[in-house]
Coordinates of C-alpha atoms in Angstrom, one line a residue:
Chain H
X1 CA 3.8 10.3 15.1
X2 CA 5.7 7.4 13.8
X3 CA 9.4 7.7 13.1
X4 CA 11.6 5.2 11.2
X5 CA 15.0 4.8 13.1
X6 CA 17.8 3.3 11.0
X7 CA 20.9 1.5 12.1
X8 CA 24.3 3.3 12.2
X9 CA 26.9 3.8 9.4
X10 CA 28.8 0.8 7.9
X11 CA 32.1 0.4 6.3
X12 CA 32.5 -2.8 4.3
X13 CA 35.1 -4.4 2.1
X14 CA 34.4 -5.2 -1.6
X15 CA 32.8 -8.7 -1.8
X16 CA 31.4 -8.5 1.7
X17 CA 27.8 -7.9 2.8
X18 CA 25.8 -5.4 4.7
X19 CA 22.7 -5.4 6.6
X20 CA 20.8 -2.3 7.5
X21 CA 17.8 -2.1 9.8
X22 CA 14.8 0.1 10.1
X23 CA 12.7 0.2 13.2
X24 CA 9.3 2.0 13.5
X25 CA 9.1 4.1 16.7
X26 CA 5.8 5.5 17.9
X27 CA 3.8 3.3 15.3
X28 CA 3.9 0.2 13.5
X29 CA 4.9 -1.5 10.2
X30 CA 1.9 -3.8 10.1
X31 CA -0.6 -3.1 7.4
X32 CA 2.0 -0.9 5.5
X33 CA 4.9 -1.5 3.1
X34 CA 8.5 -0.8 3.6
X35 CA 10.4 0.6 0.7
X36 CA 14.2 0.8 0.4
X37 CA 15.8 3.4 -1.5
X38 CA 19.5 4.2 -2.2
X39 CA 21.3 7.6 -2.9
X40 CA 24.9 7.5 -4.2
X41 CA 27.0 10.5 -3.3
X42 CA 25.8 13.6 -4.8
X43 CA 23.3 11.7 -7.0
X44 CA 19.4 11.3 -7.2
X45 CA 17.2 8.6 -5.4
X46 CA 17.1 5.0 -6.6
X47 CA 14.3 2.5 -5.5
X48 CA 15.6 -0.8 -4.5
X49 CA 12.3 -2.4 -3.8
X50 CA 9.6 -3.0 -1.3
X51 CA 8.4 -5.6 1.3
X52 CA 5.0 -6.0 2.8
X53 CA 5.7 -7.2 6.3
X54 CA 2.3 -8.7 7.0
X55 CA 2.7 -11.1 4.1
X56 CA 6.5 -11.1 3.5
X57 CA 5.9 -10.5 -0.1
X58 CA 8.5 -8.4 -1.9
X59 CA 9.3 -6.7 -5.2
X60 CA 12.9 -5.9 -6.1
X61 CA 14.3 -3.6 -8.6
X62 CA 16.1 -5.6 -11.3
X63 CA 19.4 -4.3 -10.6
X64 CA 19.1 -5.6 -7.0
X65 CA 17.4 -8.9 -7.9
X66 CA 19.4 -11.9 -6.4
X67 CA 21.8 -9.6 -4.5
X68 CA 19.4 -8.0 -2.1
X69 CA 17.1 -9.4 0.5
X70 CA 14.3 -7.5 2.3
X71 CA 13.0 -9.0 5.6
X72 CA 10.7 -7.9 8.3
X73 CA 10.0 -8.8 11.9
X74 CA 6.5 -7.8 12.8
X75 CA 7.0 -8.5 16.5
X76 CA 9.6 -5.7 16.7
X77 CA 8.3 -3.6 13.8
X78 CA 11.7 -3.7 12.1
X79 CA 12.6 -4.1 8.6
X80 CA 16.0 -5.1 7.1
X81 CA 17.8 -5.0 3.9
X82 CA 20.9 -7.2 3.2
X83 CA 23.0 -6.5 0.1
X84 CA 25.6 -9.0 -0.7
X85 CA 28.7 -9.1 -2.9
X86 CA 29.3 -5.5 -2.3
X87 CA 31.3 -3.3 -4.8
X88 CA 32.4 0.3 -4.5
X89 CA 29.4 1.5 -6.5
X90 CA 27.1 0.2 -3.7
X91 CA 28.5 3.3 -1.6
X92 CA 25.8 5.6 -0.6
X93 CA 23.0 6.4 1.8
X94 CA 20.3 3.8 2.4
X95 CA 16.8 4.9 3.3
X96 CA 13.8 2.9 4.4
X97 CA 10.4 4.7 3.8
X98 CA 7.0 3.5 4.9
X99 CA 4.1 3.6 2.3
X100 CA 0.6 2.3 2.1
X101 CA 0.0 -0.5 -0.3
X102 CA -2.9 -0.8 -2.8
X103 CA -3.7 -4.2 -3.0
X104 CA -6.3 -3.4 -5.7
X105 CA -3.7 -2.3 -8.2
X106 CA -0.7 -3.8 -6.5
X107 CA 1.7 -0.9 -5.9
X108 CA 2.9 1.1 -3.0
X109 CA 1.5 4.6 -2.4
X110 CA 3.5 7.6 -1.5
X111 CA 6.4 7.3 1.0
X112 CA 6.0 8.8 4.4
X113 CA 7.7 8.7 6.8
X114 CA 11.4 8.2 5.9
X115 CA 14.2 6.9 8.0
X116 CA 17.2 9.2 8.6
X117 CA 19.4 7.2 6.3
X118 CA 22.3 5.0 6.9
X119 CA 25.6 5.6 5.1
X120 CA 27.2 2.5 3.7
X121 CA 30.8 3.0 2.6
X122 CA 32.3 0.0 0.4
X123 CA 36.1 0.4 0.2
X124 CA 39.2 -1.8 0.4
Chain Y
X1 CA 10.6 1.4 -16.9
X2 CA 8.9 4.7 -16.7
X3 CA 11.3 7.6 -17.0
X4 CA 10.5 10.9 -15.2
X5 CA 12.3 13.9 -16.7
X6 CA 12.4 17.1 -14.6
X7 CA 12.9 20.5 -15.9
X8 CA 14.9 22.6 -15.0
X9 CA 17.6 20.6 -13.4
X10 CA 18.9 23.7 -11.7
X11 CA 16.9 26.8 -10.7
X12 CA 18.2 30.0 -9.2
X13 CA 15.5 32.2 -7.6
X14 CA 14.9 34.8 -4.9
X15 CA 12.9 35.0 -1.9
X16 CA 9.4 35.8 -2.7
X17 CA 9.6 34.5 -6.2
X18 CA 7.0 32.1 -7.8
X19 CA 8.7 29.1 -9.2
X20 CA 7.4 26.1 -11.2
X21 CA 9.0 22.8 -11.7
X22 CA 8.1 20.4 -14.4
X23 CA 8.1 16.7 -14.4
X24 CA 7.2 14.6 -17.5
X25 CA 6.6 11.0 -17.7
X26 CA 7.6 8.8 -20.5
X27 CA 4.1 7.1 -20.4
X28 CA 0.8 8.1 -18.8
X29 CA 0.7 7.6 -15.0
X30 CA -2.9 9.1 -14.1
X31 CA -2.2 10.9 -11.0
X32 CA 0.1 8.4 -9.4
X33 CA 2.8 11.1 -8.7
X34 CA 4.4 12.4 -5.5
X35 CA 6.7 15.2 -4.9
X36 CA 9.4 15.2 -2.3
X37 CA 11.9 18.0 -0.8
X38 CA 15.4 17.0 0.1
X39 CA 17.6 19.3 2.1
X40 CA 21.4 18.6 2.3
X41 CA 22.2 15.8 4.8
X42 CA 18.5 14.9 5.4
X43 CA 16.1 12.4 4.2
X44 CA 13.5 13.4 1.6
X45 CA 10.2 14.8 2.9
X46 CA 6.9 14.2 1.3
X47 CA 5.2 17.4 -0.1
X48 CA 2.3 16.3 -2.5
X49 CA 0.8 13.0 -3.4
X50 CA -1.7 11.8 -6.0
X51 CA -0.3 14.8 -8.0
X52 CA -2.2 17.6 -6.2
X53 CA -2.9 16.5 -2.5
X54 CA -1.0 18.5 -0.1
X55 CA 0.6 16.5 2.7
X56 CA -0.5 17.5 6.1
X57 CA 1.6 20.1 7.6
X58 CA 3.3 21.2 4.3
X59 CA 2.8 25.0 3.7
X60 CA 0.1 26.0 1.4
X61 CA 2.5 28.0 -0.7
X62 CA 3.2 24.5 -2.2
X63 CA 0.8 23.2 -4.8
X64 CA 0.9 20.3 -7.5
X65 CA -1.0 19.8 -10.7
X66 CA -1.2 17.5 -13.7
X67 CA -2.5 14.2 -15.1
X68 CA -1.2 11.6 -17.4
X69 CA 2.2 12.6 -18.5
X70 CA 2.8 16.3 -17.5
X71 CA 2.9 17.6 -13.9
X72 CA 4.0 20.7 -12.1
X73 CA 5.0 21.6 -8.6
X74 CA 4.5 25.3 -8.0
X75 CA 5.9 27.3 -4.9
X76 CA 3.9 30.6 -4.9
X77 CA 6.2 32.6 -2.8
X78 CA 9.7 31.3 -2.1
X79 CA 10.7 31.3 1.5
X80 CA 14.3 30.8 2.6
X81 CA 13.7 27.3 4.0
X82 CA 12.4 26.2 0.5
X83 CA 15.8 26.2 -1.1
X84 CA 16.5 22.4 -1.5
X85 CA 16.3 19.7 -4.2
X86 CA 12.9 18.6 -5.4
X87 CA 12.0 15.1 -6.8
X88 CA 9.0 13.8 -8.6
X89 CA 8.1 10.1 -8.2
X90 CA 5.8 7.7 -10.1
X91 CA 3.9 5.0 -8.4
X92 CA 2.0 3.2 -11.0
X93 CA 4.5 0.7 -12.3
X94 CA 7.4 -1.2 -11.2
X95 CA 10.2 -0.2 -10.7
X96 CA 9.0 2.8 -8.8
X97 CA 11.1 5.7 -10.4
X98 CA 12.1 9.1 -9.3
X99 CA 12.9 12.2 -11.5
X100 CA 16.6 13.2 -11.6
X101 CA 16.0 16.2 -9.2
X102 CA 15.7 19.9 -9.5
X103 CA 18.1 21.8 -7.4
X104 CA 16.6 25.3 -6.3
X105 CA 19.2 27.7 -5.0
X106 CA 19.2 31.4 -3.9
X107 CA 20.0 33.8 -6.5

């Protein structure tokens, strides 16, 4: 049963960057997509975007375009999200989630499993 | 962007009750809809995909239905472990979007 294990909590200053990792354990990220989702404190789920590790192709939600970068290392079955120019509104829990990917119609399928989440706090 | 509107946003119910949560899409999404359950301090868990397919290991008291713009999640007989927040999600257009959530609490 594959599990996604994320890196630990981070505290960052406004204007700095964060980088969160997501490693597949007991399975692989190859032939899947990795989605990143953010949840602000007490709020709902916000999809940040997706990477397909085998090709490196990505799709970013507009609000993260230019500020976020998704990467993946197939050799270690690990995906990463980097977010730059952090502001207080970026405080929240960042989740990775594996999904299938329908090449026929070009979108991810349902998200399962999810990582345990990484709390990122942006504060001066 | 496709907006997903869940109703109600908050629901108070008792163990054994039958509850239904609605999810309405701002445009037709065929059956490209999933439902997730999230408990406090935990990651979301997939319950249902393609609108009505029960994920392996999810109890059969959960069911989903719908097509196009209107979808429902039904819990046939609430159990104590079902009190959580539920989200719908569409997977037919970028950006992938979620409903705002329905918080299910014990009456």
